[in-house]
mmCIF file of C-alpha atoms in Angstrom:
data_model
loop_
_atom_site.group_PDB
_atom_site.id
_atom_site.type_symbol
_atom_site.label_atom_id
_atom_site.label_comp_id
_atom_site.label_asym_id
_atom_site.label_seq_id
_atom_site.Cartn_x
_atom_site.Cartn_y
_atom_site.Cartn_z
ATOM 1 C CA UNK Z 349 1.271 -23.014 32.953
ATOM 2 C CA UNK Z 350 -1.382 -20.453 33.648
ATOM 3 C CA UNK Z 351 -2.056 -19.556 30.027
ATOM 4 C CA UNK Z 352 -2.486 -22.066 27.239
ATOM 5 C CA UNK Z 353 -4.285 -20.488 24.285
ATOM 6 C CA UNK Z 354 -3.262 -23.231 21.893
ATOM 7 C CA UNK Z 355 -1.628 -26.628 21.838
ATOM 8 C CA UNK Z 356 -0.313 -27.550 18.417
ATOM 9 C CA UNK Z 357 1.875 -30.386 17.257
ATOM 10 C CA UNK Z 358 2.664 -30.720 13.584
ATOM 11 C CA UNK Z 359 4.050 -34.001 12.298
ATOM 12 C CA UNK Z 360 7.048 -34.219 10.002
ATOM 13 C CA UNK Z 361 4.674 -35.400 7.268
ATOM 14 C CA UNK Z 362 2.440 -32.348 7.723
ATOM 15 C CA UNK Z 363 5.417 -29.980 7.590
ATOM 16 C CA UNK Z 364 6.721 -31.703 4.448
ATOM 17 C CA UNK Z 365 3.296 -31.419 2.822
ATOM 18 C CA UNK Z 366 3.057 -27.714 3.732
ATOM 19 C CA UNK Z 367 6.528 -27.046 2.303
ATOM 20 C CA UNK Z 368 5.552 -28.879 -0.884
ATOM 21 C CA UNK Z 369 2.335 -26.938 -1.176
ATOM 22 C CA UNK Z 370 4.161 -23.651 -0.685
ATOM 23 C CA UNK Z 371 6.761 -24.623 -3.284
ATOM 24 C CA UNK Z 372 3.940 -25.455 -5.732
ATOM 25 C CA UNK Z 373 2.277 -22.105 -5.069
ATOM 26 C CA UNK Z 374 5.575 -20.204 -5.520
ATOM 27 C CA UNK Z 375 6.268 -22.065 -8.761
ATOM 28 C CA UNK Z 376 2.782 -21.526 -10.171
ATOM 29 C CA UNK Z 377 2.534 -17.872 -9.039
ATOM 30 C CA UNK Z 378 5.983 -16.824 -10.215
ATOM 31 C CA UNK Z 379 4.483 -13.813 -12.017
ATOM 32 C CA UNK Z 380 3.398 -12.099 -8.813
ATOM 33 C CA UNK Z 381 5.246 -8.901 -8.015
ATOM 34 C CA UNK Z 382 6.382 -7.218 -4.805
ATOM 35 C CA UNK Z 383 5.841 -3.490 -4.545
ATOM 36 C CA UNK Z 384 7.933 -1.185 -2.415
ATOM 37 C CA UNK Z 385 5.917 0.672 0.228
ATOM 38 C CA UNK Z 386 6.411 3.991 -1.598
ATOM 39 C CA UNK Z 387 5.175 2.427 -4.823
ATOM 40 C CA UNK Z 388 2.143 0.969 -3.094
ATOM 41 C CA UNK Z 389 1.247 4.388 -1.625
ATOM 42 C CA UNK Z 390 1.600 6.159 -4.959
ATOM 43 C CA UNK Z 391 -0.616 3.795 -6.971
ATOM 44 C CA UNK Z 392 -4.182 4.597 -7.873
ATOM 45 C CA UNK Z 393 -6.291 2.150 -5.872
ATOM 46 C CA UNK Z 394 -9.342 0.243 -7.068
ATOM 47 C CA UNK Z 395 -11.892 -0.287 -4.282
ATOM 48 C CA UNK Z 396 -15.218 -2.070 -4.451
ATOM 49 C CA UNK Z 397 -17.099 0.840 -6.040
ATOM 50 C CA UNK Z 398 -14.185 1.583 -8.358
ATOM 51 C CA UNK Z 399 -14.177 -2.050 -9.504
ATOM 52 C CA UNK Z 400 -17.685 -1.659 -10.932
ATOM 53 C CA UNK Z 401 -16.602 1.594 -12.614
ATOM 54 C CA UNK Z 402 -13.561 -0.127 -14.174
ATOM 55 C CA UNK Z 403 -15.577 -3.089 -15.427
ATOM 56 C CA UNK Z 404 -18.233 -0.856 -16.984
ATOM 57 C CA UNK Z 405 -15.669 1.461 -18.588
ATOM 58 C CA UNK Z 406 -13.767 -1.465 -20.091
ATOM 59 C CA UNK Z 407 -16.973 -2.958 -21.441
ATOM 60 C CA UNK Z 408 -18.071 0.330 -22.997
ATOM 61 C CA UNK Z 409 -14.668 0.908 -24.592
ATOM 62 C CA UNK Z 410 -14.636 -2.655 -25.972
ATOM 63 C CA UNK Z 411 -18.064 -2.030 -27.521
ATOM 64 C CA UNK Z 412 -17.035 1.370 -28.920
ATOM 65 C CA UNK Z 413 -13.480 0.997 -30.264
ATOM 66 C CA UNK Z 414 -13.917 4.077 -32.497
ATOM 67 C CA UNK Z 415 -13.457 6.366 -29.455
ATOM 68 C CA UNK Z 416 -10.342 4.607 -28.157
ATOM 69 C CA UNK Z 417 -6.991 6.236 -29.067
ATOM 70 C CA UNK Z 418 -4.062 3.928 -29.900
ATOM 71 C CA UNK Z 419 -2.348 4.952 -26.632
ATOM 72 C CA UNK Z 420 -5.113 3.284 -24.561
ATOM 73 C CA UNK Z 421 -4.552 -0.487 -24.663
ATOM 74 C CA UNK Z 422 -8.006 -2.048 -24.215
ATOM 75 C CA UNK Z 423 -6.695 -5.576 -24.798
ATOM 76 C CA UNK Z 424 -4.155 -5.154 -21.961
ATOM 77 C CA UNK Z 425 -6.848 -3.791 -19.650
ATOM 78 C CA UNK Z 426 -9.059 -6.795 -20.489
ATOM 79 C CA UNK Z 427 -6.144 -9.160 -19.717
ATOM 80 C CA UNK Z 428 -5.540 -7.286 -16.425
ATOM 81 C CA UNK Z 429 -9.190 -7.788 -15.499
ATOM 82 C CA UNK Z 430 -9.015 -11.524 -16.217
ATOM 83 C CA UNK Z 431 -5.848 -11.834 -14.071
ATOM 84 C CA UNK Z 432 -7.457 -9.701 -11.349
ATOM 85 C CA UNK Z 433 -10.428 -12.086 -11.221
ATOM 86 C CA UNK Z 434 -8.145 -15.121 -11.226
ATOM 87 C CA UNK Z 435 -6.099 -13.824 -8.312
ATOM 88 C CA UNK Z 436 -9.273 -12.825 -6.475
ATOM 89 C CA UNK Z 437 -10.497 -16.402 -6.637
ATOM 90 C CA UNK Z 438 -7.754 -17.567 -4.236
ATOM 91 C CA UNK Z 439 -6.499 -14.380 -2.549
ATOM 92 C CA UNK Z 440 -9.161 -14.413 0.157
ATOM 93 C CA UNK Z 441 -8.301 -18.014 1.104
ATOM 94 C CA UNK Z 442 -4.583 -17.217 1.219
ATOM 95 C CA UNK Z 443 -5.191 -14.106 3.290
ATOM 96 C CA UNK Z 444 -7.351 -16.010 5.798
ATOM 97 C CA UNK Z 445 -4.757 -18.774 6.071
ATOM 98 C CA UNK Z 446 -1.960 -16.246 6.543
ATOM 99 C CA UNK Z 447 -3.930 -14.428 9.237
ATOM 100 C CA UNK Z 448 -4.638 -17.713 11.040
ATOM 101 C CA UNK Z 449 -0.910 -18.628 10.894
ATOM 102 C CA UNK Z 450 -0.002 -15.195 12.283
ATOM 103 C CA UNK Z 451 -2.627 -15.504 15.044
ATOM 104 C CA UNK Z 452 -1.400 -18.994 15.914
ATOM 105 C CA UNK Z 453 2.198 -17.796 16.078
ATOM 106 C CA UNK Z 454 1.140 -14.858 18.252
ATOM 107 C CA UNK Z 455 -0.820 -17.145 20.620
ATOM 108 C CA UNK Z 456 2.082 -19.642 20.857
ATOM 109 C CA UNK Z 457 4.502 -16.791 21.581
ATOM 110 C CA UNK Z 458 2.145 -15.393 24.223
ATOM 111 C CA UNK Z 459 1.863 -18.814 25.853
ATOM 112 C CA UNK Z 460 5.657 -19.069 25.935
ATOM 113 C CA UNK Z 461 6.124 -15.552 27.255
ATOM 114 C CA UNK Z 462 3.528 -16.122 30.009
ATOM 115 C CA UNK Z 463 5.252 -19.372 30.953
ATOM 116 C CA UNK Z 464 8.682 -17.694 31.020
ATOM 117 C CA UNK Z 465 7.452 -14.784 33.155
ATOM 118 C CA UNK Z 466 5.777 -17.147 35.592
ATOM 119 C CA UNK Z 467 8.891 -19.337 35.733
ATOM 120 C CA UNK Z 468 11.143 -16.324 36.184
ATOM 121 C CA UNK Z 469 8.969 -15.199 39.111
ATOM 122 C CA UNK Z 470 9.343 -18.627 40.692
ATOM 123 C CA UNK Z 471 13.125 -18.429 40.264
ATOM 124 C CA UNK Z 472 13.154 -15.003 41.947
ATOM 125 C CA UNK Z 473 11.232 -16.307 44.932
ATOM 126 C CA UNK Z 474 12.567 -19.817 45.462
ATOM 127 C CA UNK Z 475 15.681 -19.878 43.327
ATOM 128 C CA UNK Z 476 17.812 -18.231 45.991
ATOM 129 C CA UNK Z 477 17.539 -21.300 48.205
ATOM 130 C CA UNK Z 478 18.387 -23.603 45.313
ATOM 131 C CA UNK Z 479 21.628 -21.895 44.218
ATOM 132 C CA UNK Z 480 20.031 -20.472 41.075
ATOM 133 C CA UNK Z 481 20.557 -16.773 41.788
ATOM 134 C CA UNK Z 482 23.308 -16.307 39.177
ATOM 135 C CA UNK Z 483 21.213 -18.035 36.503
ATOM 136 C CA UNK Z 484 18.152 -15.974 37.457
ATOM 137 C CA UNK Z 485 20.247 -12.791 37.278
ATOM 138 C CA UNK Z 486 21.344 -13.738 33.737
ATOM 139 C CA UNK Z 487 17.718 -14.179 32.767
ATOM 140 C CA UNK Z 488 16.868 -10.858 34.381
ATOM 141 C CA UNK Z 489 19.131 -9.061 31.951
ATOM 142 C CA UNK Z 490 16.117 -9.043 29.617
ATOM 143 C CA UNK Z 491 14.476 -6.563 31.995
ATOM 144 C CA UNK Z 492 17.569 -4.411 32.618
ATOM 145 C CA UNK Z 493 16.903 -0.747 32.056
ATOM 146 C CA UNK Z 494 19.458 1.305 30.272
ATOM 147 C CA UNK Z 495 20.755 4.318 32.097
ATOM 148 C CA UNK Z 496 19.820 7.634 30.562
ATOM 149 C CA UNK Z 497 22.659 9.046 28.511
ATOM 150 C CA UNK Z 498 24.097 12.045 30.259
ATOM 151 C CA UNK Z 499 24.532 14.984 27.962
ATOM 152 C CA UNK Z 500 28.175 16.018 27.941
ATOM 153 C CA UNK Z 501 28.908 19.441 29.359
ATOM 154 C CA UNK Z 502 30.049 21.918 26.701
ATOM 155 C CA UNK Z 503 33.736 22.707 26.716
ATOM 156 C CA UNK Z 504 34.541 26.059 28.269
ATOM 157 C CA UNK Z 505 35.017 28.830 25.800
ATOM 158 C CA UNK Z 506 38.587 29.937 25.358
ATOM 159 C CA UNK Z 507 39.664 33.421 24.569
ATOM 160 C CA UNK Z 508 42.105 33.460 21.927
#
């Protein structure tokens, strides 16, 4: 095989441990939500600079409750900040792990695709002498190009 970006073999015990860890995470993080893409786009975002602004505003409003109308729930905002900090404590690790899993999957897929293309090339060259032409042709269907759809000619206009 000409390309081998990664060799990975997970044991049954490792896979069982990973599944158990994921089940534990899902159980303990049951309150997490999933936003629809449109919802995500429409939300007001809090970036790094905005985070400082939010923290300072919350602190000032907690210190000056006389200016806070009943419609502005300072206690809920404080609880949101605590939860935000709690999630932040593990979100970076989860993101890095997820990215590494994606990269590993991509590398494994690339290794396999490179192998398959190289093997297919060998079948094209030497497979004819080995009686493998029909099997190679079946594999080649992956590369078949679709014919362009011909636009139907309009029906002739009738006088009537």
